[in-house]
Amino acid sequence: MGVVSILAHSFIDGYNREFSRVFGGGLERYVLDLCSVIRGLGHSPEVHQLSYFEAFQTRTEQIDVYGYAYDMNDVPEAFARMAAAARGPVIYASCLWQPITYKPGSLGICHGINWDRPTMPLETKQHVAEHIQLALDGLVRIVSVDSHFQTFCRAACTFTDPGQVVLIPNAVDTSYFTPAPPRRTFEHEQEEEWLAAWKKDLASQENHNEAVISGLNAASKVEERNEGDGIIWADRSEVTIIAEELDSGAIRQGRAGQPNELPGEYLKQDDDTTASIHVNPSRPLRILYPRRISMERGIIPMMLSADRLLGAFPDLEVEFAGELVEGSTVGRSFRYWHRTHPHANRIKHHTYDFRDIREAYHQADIAVIPTVFSEGTSYACLEAMSCGLPVIASNVGGLNDLIQDGFNGLLVPPGEEALTTALVRLVQDRAERERLGIYARETALSYDISHWRRRWSTVLESFLAEAGLKEGIRG
């Protein structure tokens, strides 16, 4: 049995100084699953990671974890220290966009392109391409979670081995993430008949009013450090807009001048009244945001959209199910917004363990993945789809690999306006929610984790055999 060393910017919760638990993010979930595959091959995984506070050493989930204090302006130096301390063949599990000097014979992983902000300076993007070239030159193989990084390498870099960048999409345990209630299935030719019957039933049970959202100005764009993949590009002058909007009540009051209501001109009604629309008298309809509370994950568009929807639909509630970095600008802004919101009783925020998040999907009717930038093949999107939920996702990164617009979910441009329009559409159309959810579940089955494990096992067996022959695997 040998040791395999995984180097990443995050695994144990170094953001909140909780060194006894795994942080609830996509990278951390990925590393945890990868460690399981490594153990299945008869080896012992260890993780070396950055620590935003002091250095630490701990053991969790049968994994030895080492944290390294570092200078945020010199991430490559920290990775060099981690590689020097590694006891076995090295897998660089994040930060390939940094100018790292790679240990020869190592493997790399890209979790999605995180330099896709349209406003990022061209010079910075050019530097990123140079750094990715360093990764291609210095690593024996790079595993990509989506097709976009693979295409980026082919378009912006050079390499001779067409198999050097291996596509292994993220995965979901479809036997665990299952729909909560039994889902009706039907043959393709029965679909129109079934949908017609469902819509008729819907009309008899609900006061169904059509809402159209248009002409909403996009909220001021803000960006903060991408805590999901170690990115540190931030425009602090823009970040301050969040607190200013919250303090002035701009977000909480909305553009109609009333707390959390869609302006009257955006609601198409049968008469001249602007009465609230009731969606489901039996229980609240729940929208789920199963993401970290962070800028790149679209928290600001989601908050702004929730403002309008909560005011317009009194039978609606929104759950934010994700980690929050205490003390961060986004974290403080979200807590202030939630605490002072006029509909705070219909806004939920919970942090779930990887093993408990299924409960959030089972209590939801719609899932939202409103990423602004930096996205691979989202675990949250796959989990929601596997649970048979209709998903509204931004057309960012690997989400385009998962969602076919109008078939198994809705794809929208990143931002509040398109997100709100899509949400209103699904809130008011139970038949479409059901139809999208059925095909979402069918899509998720092709991303089952069993396929992911097999493909990673093949990559690791080859990598470890070569590493063991060249330098030996130290136990």
Short mmCIF file of C-alpha atoms in Angstrom, two decimals:
data_model
loop_
_atom_site.label_atom_id
_atom_site.label_comp_id
_atom_site.label_asym_id
_atom_site.label_seq_id
_atom_site.Cartn_x
_atom_site.Cartn_y
_atom_site.Cartn_z
CA MET A 1 0.00 0.00 0.00
CA GLY A 2 1.33 3.45 -0.93
CA VAL A 3 0.42 7.04 -0.17
CA VAL A 4 -1.14 9.33 -2.78
CA SER A 5 -0.93 13.07 -2.08
CA ILE A 6 -3.67 15.48 -3.16
CA LEU A 7 -2.84 19.20 -3.19
CA ALA A 8 -5.74 21.68 -3.11
CA HIS A 9 -6.53 25.15 -1.88
CA SER A 10 -9.42 23.85 0.28
CA PHE A 11 -10.71 20.67 1.90
CA ILE A 12 -11.10 21.02 5.67
CA ASP A 13 -12.96 24.25 6.50
CA GLY A 14 -10.05 26.66 6.59
CA TYR A 15 -12.37 29.57 5.76
CA ASN A 16 -14.15 29.52 9.14
CA ARG A 17 -11.35 27.92 11.19
CA GLU A 18 -13.37 24.74 11.70
CA PHE A 19 -10.53 22.27 11.26
CA SER A 20 -12.62 19.25 12.23
CA ARG A 21 -14.99 19.16 9.27
CA VAL A 22 -14.91 19.09 5.49
CA PHE A 23 -16.09 22.36 3.91
CA GLY A 24 -19.36 21.96 2.02
CA GLY A 25 -18.22 22.91 -1.47
CA GLY A 26 -17.87 21.17 -4.82
CA LEU A 27 -14.08 20.92 -4.74
CA GLU A 28 -14.15 19.42 -1.27
CA ARG A 29 -16.80 16.88 -2.28
CA TYR A 30 -14.70 15.96 -5.30
CA VAL A 31 -11.58 15.41 -3.21
CA LEU A 32 -13.54 13.27 -0.75
CA ASP A 33 -14.85 11.04 -3.56
CA LEU A 34 -11.40 10.84 -5.15
CA CYS A 35 -9.92 9.69 -1.85
CA SER A 36 -12.49 6.90 -1.82
CA VAL A 37 -11.37 5.74 -5.27
CA ILE A 38 -7.72 5.84 -4.16
CA ARG A 39 -8.52 3.67 -1.14
CA GLY A 40 -10.40 1.28 -3.40
CA LEU A 41 -7.18 0.77 -5.35
CA GLY A 42 -5.35 -0.20 -2.16
CA HIS A 43 -3.60 3.12 -1.43
CA SER A 44 -3.85 5.72 1.35
CA PRO A 45 -4.84 9.28 0.38
CA GLU A 46 -3.53 12.36 2.13
CA VAL A 47 -4.58 15.97 1.52
CA HIS A 48 -2.39 19.07 1.65
CA GLN A 49 -4.30 22.35 1.59
CA LEU A 50 -4.05 26.07 2.20
CA SER A 51 -5.16 27.50 5.54
CA TYR A 52 -6.48 31.04 5.78
CA PHE A 53 -5.29 31.04 9.41
CA GLU A 54 -2.59 29.00 11.12
CA ALA A 55 -1.03 25.76 9.89
CA PHE A 56 -2.76 22.60 11.14
CA GLN A 57 -2.72 18.83 10.98
CA THR A 58 -5.79 16.65 11.48
CA ARG A 59 -7.43 13.42 10.38
CA THR A 60 -10.97 13.12 9.10
CA GLU A 61 -12.88 10.65 6.92
CA GLN A 62 -9.85 8.32 7.21
CA ILE A 63 -7.69 10.99 5.55
CA ASP A 64 -4.62 12.74 6.95
CA VAL A 65 -4.97 16.47 6.23
CA TYR A 66 -2.22 19.09 6.45
CA GLY A 67 -2.97 22.81 6.35
CA TYR A 68 -0.40 25.42 5.32
CA ALA A 69 -0.49 29.10 6.24
CA TYR A 70 0.33 31.16 3.18
CA ASP A 71 0.55 34.57 1.57
CA MET A 72 -2.52 35.17 -0.58
CA ASN A 73 -0.32 36.94 -3.11
CA ASP A 74 1.97 33.92 -3.51
CA VAL A 75 -0.13 30.80 -3.94
CA PRO A 76 2.52 29.03 -6.09
CA GLU A 77 5.00 29.19 -3.22
CA ALA A 78 2.49 27.48 -0.92
CA PHE A 79 1.91 24.73 -3.46
CA ALA A 80 5.67 24.25 -3.72
CA ARG A 81 5.83 23.67 0.04
CA MET A 82 2.94 21.23 -0.13
CA ALA A 83 4.56 19.28 -2.97
CA ALA A 84 7.84 19.11 -1.06
CA ALA A 85 6.07 17.64 1.98
CA ALA A 86 3.95 15.17 -0.01
CA ARG A 87 4.74 11.53 0.77
CA GLY A 88 3.57 10.02 -2.52
CA PRO A 89 2.72 10.75 -6.15
CA VAL A 90 1.11 14.19 -6.40
CA ILE A 91 -2.29 15.20 -7.73
CA TYR A 92 -2.76 18.97 -8.11
CA ALA A 93 -6.48 19.24 -7.45
CA SER A 94 -6.93 23.00 -7.96
CA CYS A 95 -5.33 26.32 -8.92
CA LEU A 96 -3.95 25.21 -12.29
CA TRP A 97 -4.45 28.78 -13.48
CA GLN A 98 -1.65 29.85 -11.12
CA PRO A 99 2.04 29.86 -12.27
CA ILE A 100 2.91 26.72 -10.31
CA THR A 101 6.16 24.85 -10.70
CA TYR A 102 4.90 21.29 -10.90
CA LYS A 103 6.55 18.26 -9.41
CA PRO A 104 7.58 16.07 -12.40
CA GLY A 105 5.28 13.17 -13.19
CA SER A 106 2.24 14.65 -11.45
CA LEU A 107 -1.46 14.69 -12.33
CA GLY A 108 -3.74 17.75 -12.42
CA ILE A 109 -7.47 18.46 -12.18
CA CYS A 110 -9.41 21.44 -13.55
CA HIS A 111 -12.82 21.99 -11.95
CA GLY A 112 -14.00 24.47 -14.53
CA ILE A 113 -12.88 27.76 -16.04
CA ASN A 114 -12.86 30.46 -13.37
CA TRP A 115 -11.43 33.27 -15.50
CA ASP A 116 -14.62 33.69 -17.56
CA ARG A 117 -15.70 37.03 -16.12
CA PRO A 118 -16.42 39.27 -19.13
CA THR A 119 -15.04 42.28 -17.25
CA MET A 120 -11.72 40.67 -16.36
CA PRO A 121 -8.84 42.53 -18.04
CA LEU A 122 -7.63 40.94 -21.25
CA GLU A 123 -4.07 41.03 -19.95
CA THR A 124 -5.08 38.90 -16.97
CA LYS A 125 -6.79 36.36 -19.22
CA GLN A 126 -3.70 36.19 -21.39
CA HIS A 127 -1.60 35.46 -18.30
CA VAL A 128 -4.00 32.68 -17.37
CA ALA A 129 -3.50 31.06 -20.78
CA GLU A 130 0.27 31.18 -20.17
CA HIS A 131 -0.19 29.54 -16.77
CA ILE A 132 -2.39 26.79 -18.22
CA GLN A 133 0.37 26.17 -20.75
CA LEU A 134 2.72 25.66 -17.80
CA ALA A 135 0.30 23.02 -16.48
CA LEU A 136 0.18 21.26 -19.84
CA ASP A 137 3.96 21.32 -20.04
CA GLY A 138 4.49 20.19 -16.45
CA LEU A 139 1.78 17.57 -15.83
CA VAL A 140 1.51 14.11 -17.35
CA ARG A 141 -2.25 14.41 -17.58
CA ILE A 142 -5.04 16.84 -16.67
CA VAL A 143 -8.55 15.66 -15.81
CA SER A 144 -11.26 18.16 -16.73
CA VAL A 145 -14.77 18.10 -15.26
CA ASP A 146 -16.35 19.75 -18.31
CA SER A 147 -15.80 20.16 -22.04
CA HIS A 148 -15.05 23.87 -21.83
CA PHE A 149 -11.60 23.60 -20.28
CA GLN A 150 -10.71 20.93 -22.81
CA THR A 151 -11.73 23.28 -25.62
CA PHE A 152 -9.85 26.17 -23.99
CA CYS A 153 -6.63 24.14 -23.94
CA ARG A 154 -7.02 23.28 -27.61
CA ALA A 155 -7.79 26.88 -28.56
CA ALA A 156 -5.36 28.85 -26.39
CA CYS A 157 -2.49 26.43 -25.71
CA THR A 158 -0.37 23.80 -27.47
CA PHE A 159 0.23 20.14 -26.61
CA THR A 160 1.07 17.11 -28.70
CA ASP A 161 -0.77 14.29 -26.93
CA PRO A 162 -4.52 14.48 -27.72
CA GLY A 163 -5.21 12.32 -24.67
CA GLN A 164 -3.40 14.59 -22.22
CA VAL A 165 -6.60 16.39 -21.23
CA VAL A 166 -9.11 13.75 -20.11
CA LEU A 167 -12.80 14.60 -19.79
CA ILE A 168 -14.42 13.03 -16.72
CA PRO A 169 -17.60 14.98 -15.87
CA ASN A 170 -18.67 15.28 -12.27
CA ALA A 171 -21.14 12.68 -11.09
CA VAL A 172 -24.06 11.99 -8.78
CA ASP A 173 -25.17 8.95 -6.81
CA THR A 174 -28.50 8.38 -8.53
CA SER A 175 -29.40 5.57 -6.13
CA TYR A 176 -29.25 8.04 -3.23
CA PHE A 177 -30.41 11.26 -4.87
CA THR A 178 -33.82 10.02 -5.91
CA PRO A 179 -37.14 11.87 -6.34
CA ALA A 180 -39.04 12.23 -3.08
CA PRO A 181 -42.52 11.30 -4.31
CA PRO A 182 -43.22 8.72 -7.01
CA ARG A 183 -42.80 10.40 -10.38
CA ARG A 184 -45.21 9.62 -13.16
CA THR A 185 -43.56 8.28 -16.30
CA PHE A 186 -45.01 8.04 -19.77
CA GLU A 187 -44.17 7.14 -23.32
CA HIS A 188 -43.22 9.99 -25.62
CA GLU A 189 -46.44 9.76 -27.64
CA GLN A 190 -48.53 10.12 -24.46
CA GLU A 191 -46.85 13.33 -23.40
CA GLU A 192 -49.17 15.87 -25.04
CA GLU A 193 -52.29 14.09 -23.77
CA TRP A 194 -50.90 13.86 -20.26
CA LEU A 195 -49.80 17.49 -20.16
CA ALA A 196 -53.21 18.66 -21.40
CA ALA A 197 -54.96 16.70 -18.62
CA TRP A 198 -52.53 18.03 -16.03
CA LYS A 199 -53.03 21.64 -17.11
CA LYS A 200 -56.81 21.20 -16.93
CA ASP A 201 -56.50 19.84 -13.41
CA LEU A 202 -54.20 22.68 -12.48
CA ALA A 203 -56.66 25.28 -13.73
CA SER A 204 -59.43 23.81 -11.59
CA GLN A 205 -57.38 23.92 -8.41
CA GLU A 206 -55.51 27.19 -8.59
CA ASN A 207 -56.15 30.81 -9.35
CA HIS A 208 -53.65 30.76 -12.19
CA ASN A 209 -52.58 34.22 -13.27
CA GLU A 210 -49.94 34.78 -15.89
CA ALA A 211 -47.00 36.92 -14.83
CA VAL A 212 -44.54 38.41 -17.22
CA ILE A 213 -41.33 40.02 -16.06
CA SER A 214 -39.76 42.45 -18.48
CA GLY A 215 -37.74 45.60 -18.55
CA LEU A 216 -36.02 45.07 -15.23
CA ASN A 217 -32.66 46.75 -15.09
CA ALA A 218 -29.85 44.46 -14.07
CA ALA A 219 -28.55 45.08 -10.58
CA SER A 220 -25.11 46.54 -10.11
CA LYS A 221 -22.58 43.82 -10.77
CA VAL A 222 -20.29 42.89 -7.94
CA GLU A 223 -17.52 40.40 -7.68
CA GLU A 224 -15.51 39.04 -4.79
CA ARG A 225 -12.79 36.50 -4.36
CA ASN A 226 -13.90 33.20 -5.87
CA GLU A 227 -13.70 31.04 -2.80
CA GLY A 228 -14.65 27.99 -4.86
CA ASP A 229 -11.39 27.67 -6.78
CA GLY A 230 -8.95 29.94 -5.03
CA ILE A 231 -9.36 32.91 -7.35
CA ILE A 232 -8.39 36.25 -5.85
CA TRP A 233 -9.41 38.82 -8.46
CA ALA A 234 -11.72 41.34 -6.83
CA ASP A 235 -12.94 44.85 -7.44
CA ARG A 236 -13.51 46.11 -3.93
CA SER A 237 -15.06 49.35 -5.16
CA GLU A 238 -17.85 47.28 -6.69
CA VAL A 239 -18.19 44.98 -3.70
CA THR A 240 -19.12 47.94 -1.50
CA ILE A 241 -22.25 48.40 -3.60
CA ILE A 242 -23.78 45.37 -1.87
CA ALA A 243 -23.72 46.96 1.57
CA GLU A 244 -24.85 50.31 0.20
CA GLU A 245 -27.86 48.74 -1.54
CA LEU A 246 -28.81 46.79 1.56
CA ASP A 247 -28.43 49.79 3.87
CA SER A 248 -30.52 52.00 1.59
CA GLY A 249 -33.23 49.36 1.32
CA ALA A 250 -32.87 49.23 -2.46
CA ILE A 251 -32.82 45.47 -2.49
CA ARG A 252 -35.46 44.98 0.18
CA GLN A 253 -37.90 47.54 -1.19
CA GLY A 254 -37.56 46.66 -4.87
CA ARG A 255 -38.31 48.99 -7.75
CA ALA A 256 -42.04 49.12 -7.14
CA GLY A 257 -41.64 50.99 -3.88
CA GLN A 258 -43.28 48.18 -1.92
CA PRO A 259 -41.45 45.48 0.01
CA ASN A 260 -40.57 42.57 -2.24
CA GLU A 261 -43.29 43.02 -4.83
CA LEU A 262 -43.18 42.80 -8.60
CA PRO A 263 -44.18 46.20 -10.02
CA GLY A 264 -47.76 46.24 -11.26
CA GLU A 265 -46.78 46.66 -14.89
CA TYR A 266 -44.95 43.30 -14.75
CA LEU A 267 -48.06 41.39 -13.66
CA LYS A 268 -50.54 40.66 -16.43
CA GLN A 269 -53.92 40.28 -14.73
CA ASP A 270 -57.51 39.81 -15.83
CA ASP A 271 -58.59 43.06 -14.18
CA ASP A 272 -57.01 46.27 -12.98
CA THR A 273 -56.19 45.01 -9.51
CA THR A 274 -52.71 44.11 -8.36
CA ALA A 275 -53.71 41.52 -5.79
CA SER A 276 -51.11 38.98 -4.76
CA ILE A 277 -51.10 35.74 -6.70
CA HIS A 278 -51.71 32.53 -4.77
CA VAL A 279 -49.78 29.60 -6.17
CA ASN A 280 -50.69 26.61 -4.01
CA PRO A 281 -53.10 26.86 -1.09
CA SER A 282 -52.13 23.45 0.34
CA ARG A 283 -48.47 24.14 1.13
CA PRO A 284 -45.83 26.75 0.25
CA LEU A 285 -44.06 26.22 -3.02
CA ARG A 286 -40.31 26.19 -2.34
CA ILE A 287 -37.47 27.48 -4.49
CA LEU A 288 -34.09 26.05 -3.54
CA TYR A 289 -30.70 27.72 -4.00
CA PRO A 290 -28.33 24.82 -3.16
CA ARG A 291 -25.11 26.79 -3.51
CA ARG A 292 -22.46 28.45 -1.42
CA ILE A 293 -23.31 32.01 -0.44
CA SER A 294 -20.70 33.56 -2.73
CA MET A 295 -20.47 36.06 -5.54
CA GLU A 296 -19.56 33.73 -8.38
CA ARG A 297 -22.42 31.37 -7.47
CA GLY A 298 -24.95 34.10 -8.23
CA ILE A 299 -26.09 35.01 -4.73
CA ILE A 300 -26.81 38.66 -5.65
CA PRO A 301 -29.10 37.88 -8.63
CA MET A 302 -30.80 35.26 -6.46
CA MET A 303 -31.42 37.71 -3.62
CA LEU A 304 -32.79 40.34 -6.00
CA SER A 305 -35.04 37.80 -7.70
CA ALA A 306 -36.26 36.51 -4.34
CA ASP A 307 -37.22 40.07 -3.40
CA ARG A 308 -39.68 40.31 -6.26
CA LEU A 309 -41.04 36.78 -6.08
CA LEU A 310 -41.69 36.74 -2.33
CA GLY A 311 -43.75 39.92 -2.59
CA ALA A 312 -45.76 38.70 -5.57
CA PHE A 313 -46.40 35.14 -4.38
CA PRO A 314 -47.47 34.87 -0.72
CA ASP A 315 -47.51 31.06 -0.94
CA LEU A 316 -43.84 30.93 -1.92
CA GLU A 317 -40.71 30.42 0.15
CA VAL A 318 -37.02 30.38 -0.73
CA GLU A 319 -34.34 28.23 0.88
CA PHE A 320 -30.65 29.05 0.66
CA ALA A 321 -28.84 25.78 1.31
CA GLY A 322 -25.13 26.40 1.31
CA GLU A 323 -21.98 27.33 3.16
CA LEU A 324 -21.26 30.91 4.15
CA VAL A 325 -17.85 32.39 4.91
CA GLU A 326 -18.35 34.35 8.12
CA GLY A 327 -16.92 37.87 8.03
CA SER A 328 -16.76 38.06 4.22
CA THR A 329 -18.48 40.96 2.46
CA VAL A 330 -20.99 38.64 0.83
CA GLY A 331 -21.59 36.74 4.07
CA ARG A 332 -22.29 39.89 6.07
CA SER A 333 -24.49 41.31 3.33
CA PHE A 334 -26.56 38.13 3.09
CA ARG A 335 -27.10 37.93 6.84
CA TYR A 336 -28.17 41.59 6.98
CA TRP A 337 -30.53 41.11 4.03
CA HIS A 338 -32.08 38.03 5.63
CA ARG A 339 -32.36 39.53 9.10
CA THR A 340 -34.08 42.73 7.96
CA HIS A 341 -36.19 41.32 5.15
CA PRO A 342 -39.97 42.00 5.36
CA HIS A 343 -40.56 38.36 4.36
CA ALA A 344 -37.81 36.87 6.51
CA ASN A 345 -40.18 34.16 7.77
CA ARG A 346 -40.32 32.74 4.22
CA ILE A 347 -36.55 32.82 3.70
CA LYS A 348 -34.68 29.78 5.01
CA HIS A 349 -30.94 29.33 5.35
CA HIS A 350 -29.40 26.01 6.30
CA THR A 351 -25.96 24.52 5.91
CA TYR A 352 -26.18 20.84 5.06
CA ASP A 353 -23.62 18.09 5.28
CA PHE A 354 -22.95 16.23 2.03
CA ARG A 355 -24.99 13.35 3.40
CA ASP A 356 -27.98 15.47 4.43
CA ILE A 357 -28.49 17.75 1.43
CA ARG A 358 -30.94 15.30 -0.16
CA GLU A 359 -33.54 16.44 2.35
CA ALA A 360 -33.36 19.97 0.93
CA TYR A 361 -34.05 18.68 -2.58
CA HIS A 362 -36.96 16.57 -1.35
CA GLN A 363 -38.61 19.62 0.21
CA ALA A 364 -38.17 21.79 -2.89
CA ASP A 365 -40.22 22.32 -6.05
CA ILE A 366 -37.66 24.25 -8.13
CA ALA A 367 -33.86 24.37 -7.96
CA VAL A 368 -31.85 27.40 -9.07
CA ILE A 369 -28.20 27.38 -10.17
CA PRO A 370 -27.67 31.08 -11.05
CA THR A 371 -23.88 31.04 -11.49
CA VAL A 372 -22.35 34.32 -12.68
CA PHE A 373 -18.90 32.93 -13.53
CA SER A 374 -16.61 30.02 -12.62
CA GLU A 375 -18.59 26.80 -13.03
CA GLY A 376 -17.82 23.21 -13.96
CA THR A 377 -20.38 20.41 -14.03
CA SER A 378 -22.14 21.49 -10.86
CA TYR A 379 -22.77 18.88 -8.17
CA ALA A 380 -25.81 20.84 -7.02
CA CYS A 381 -27.26 20.85 -10.52
CA LEU A 382 -26.70 17.10 -10.92
CA GLU A 383 -28.17 16.34 -7.49
CA ALA A 384 -31.28 18.44 -8.14
CA MET A 385 -31.75 16.77 -11.53
CA SER A 386 -31.29 13.33 -10.01
CA CYS A 387 -33.98 14.16 -7.46
CA GLY A 388 -36.35 14.98 -10.31
CA LEU A 389 -36.44 18.73 -9.75
CA PRO A 390 -36.83 21.24 -12.57
CA VAL A 391 -33.64 23.31 -12.68
CA ILE A 392 -33.11 26.88 -13.79
CA ALA A 393 -29.42 27.38 -14.54
CA SER A 394 -27.24 30.10 -15.99
CA ASN A 395 -25.65 29.28 -19.33
CA VAL A 396 -22.21 29.41 -17.71
CA GLY A 397 -19.41 26.85 -17.95
CA GLY A 398 -20.27 23.19 -17.59
CA LEU A 399 -23.94 23.91 -16.92
CA ASN A 400 -24.29 23.98 -20.70
CA ASP A 401 -23.13 20.34 -20.71
CA LEU A 402 -25.94 19.34 -18.34
CA ILE A 403 -29.02 21.37 -19.27
CA GLN A 404 -30.76 21.33 -22.64
CA ASP A 405 -32.99 24.39 -22.51
CA GLY A 406 -36.67 23.48 -22.46
CA PHE A 407 -36.03 19.74 -22.32
CA ASN A 408 -34.57 18.92 -18.90
CA GLY A 409 -34.41 22.42 -17.42
CA LEU A 410 -34.19 26.08 -18.33
CA LEU A 411 -30.96 27.87 -19.33
CA VAL A 412 -30.81 31.65 -18.91
CA PRO A 413 -28.12 34.32 -19.23
CA PRO A 414 -26.53 35.16 -15.88
CA GLY A 415 -28.32 37.98 -14.09
CA GLU A 416 -31.48 38.89 -12.25
CA GLU A 417 -33.86 39.73 -15.10
CA ALA A 418 -33.72 36.45 -17.00
CA LEU A 419 -33.64 34.48 -13.75
CA THR A 420 -36.78 36.14 -12.44
CA THR A 421 -38.63 35.62 -15.71
CA ALA A 422 -37.78 31.90 -15.72
CA LEU A 423 -38.75 31.49 -12.07
CA VAL A 424 -42.14 33.11 -12.58
CA ARG A 425 -42.69 30.81 -15.54
CA LEU A 426 -42.09 27.67 -13.48
CA VAL A 427 -43.81 28.92 -10.33
CA GLN A 428 -47.00 29.30 -12.32
CA ASP A 429 -46.77 26.16 -14.44
CA ARG A 430 -46.89 22.95 -12.44
CA ALA A 431 -47.14 20.83 -15.57
CA GLU A 432 -43.89 22.20 -16.95
CA ARG A 433 -42.17 21.71 -13.61
CA GLU A 434 -43.20 18.08 -13.66
CA ARG A 435 -42.18 17.53 -17.28
CA LEU A 436 -38.75 19.13 -16.86
CA GLY A 437 -38.18 17.17 -13.65
CA ILE A 438 -38.89 13.84 -15.34
CA TYR A 439 -36.34 14.46 -18.07
CA ALA A 440 -33.88 15.91 -15.57
CA ARG A 441 -33.92 12.62 -13.69
CA GLU A 442 -33.41 10.69 -16.92
CA THR A 443 -30.41 12.88 -17.80
CA ALA A 444 -28.84 12.45 -14.38
CA LEU A 445 -28.77 8.67 -14.78
CA SER A 446 -26.06 9.03 -17.44
CA TYR A 447 -23.92 10.90 -14.88
CA ASP A 448 -24.13 8.19 -12.22
CA ILE A 449 -21.13 8.04 -9.94
CA SER A 450 -20.40 4.45 -10.91
CA HIS A 451 -19.25 5.68 -14.34
CA TRP A 452 -17.10 8.36 -12.69
CA ARG A 453 -15.42 5.84 -10.39
CA ARG A 454 -14.60 3.48 -13.24
CA ARG A 455 -13.05 6.21 -15.36
CA TRP A 456 -11.02 7.62 -12.47
CA SER A 457 -9.84 4.15 -11.50
CA THR A 458 -8.51 3.67 -15.03
CA VAL A 459 -6.68 7.01 -14.96
CA LEU A 460 -5.24 6.39 -11.49
CA GLU A 461 -4.08 2.85 -12.21
CA SER A 462 -2.06 4.08 -15.16
CA PHE A 463 -0.75 7.14 -13.31
CA LEU A 464 0.24 5.25 -10.15
CA ALA A 465 1.86 2.40 -12.06
CA GLU A 466 4.04 4.88 -13.94
CA ALA A 467 4.81 6.88 -10.80
CA GLY A 468 5.67 3.74 -8.87
CA LEU A 469 8.06 2.52 -11.57
CA LYS A 470 9.86 5.83 -11.87
CA GLU A 471 10.28 6.93 -8.27
CA GLY A 472 8.61 4.42 -5.99
CA ILE A 473 5.59 4.97 -3.84
CA ARG A 474 6.62 5.75 -0.28
CA GLY A 475 4.36 4.45 2.44
#
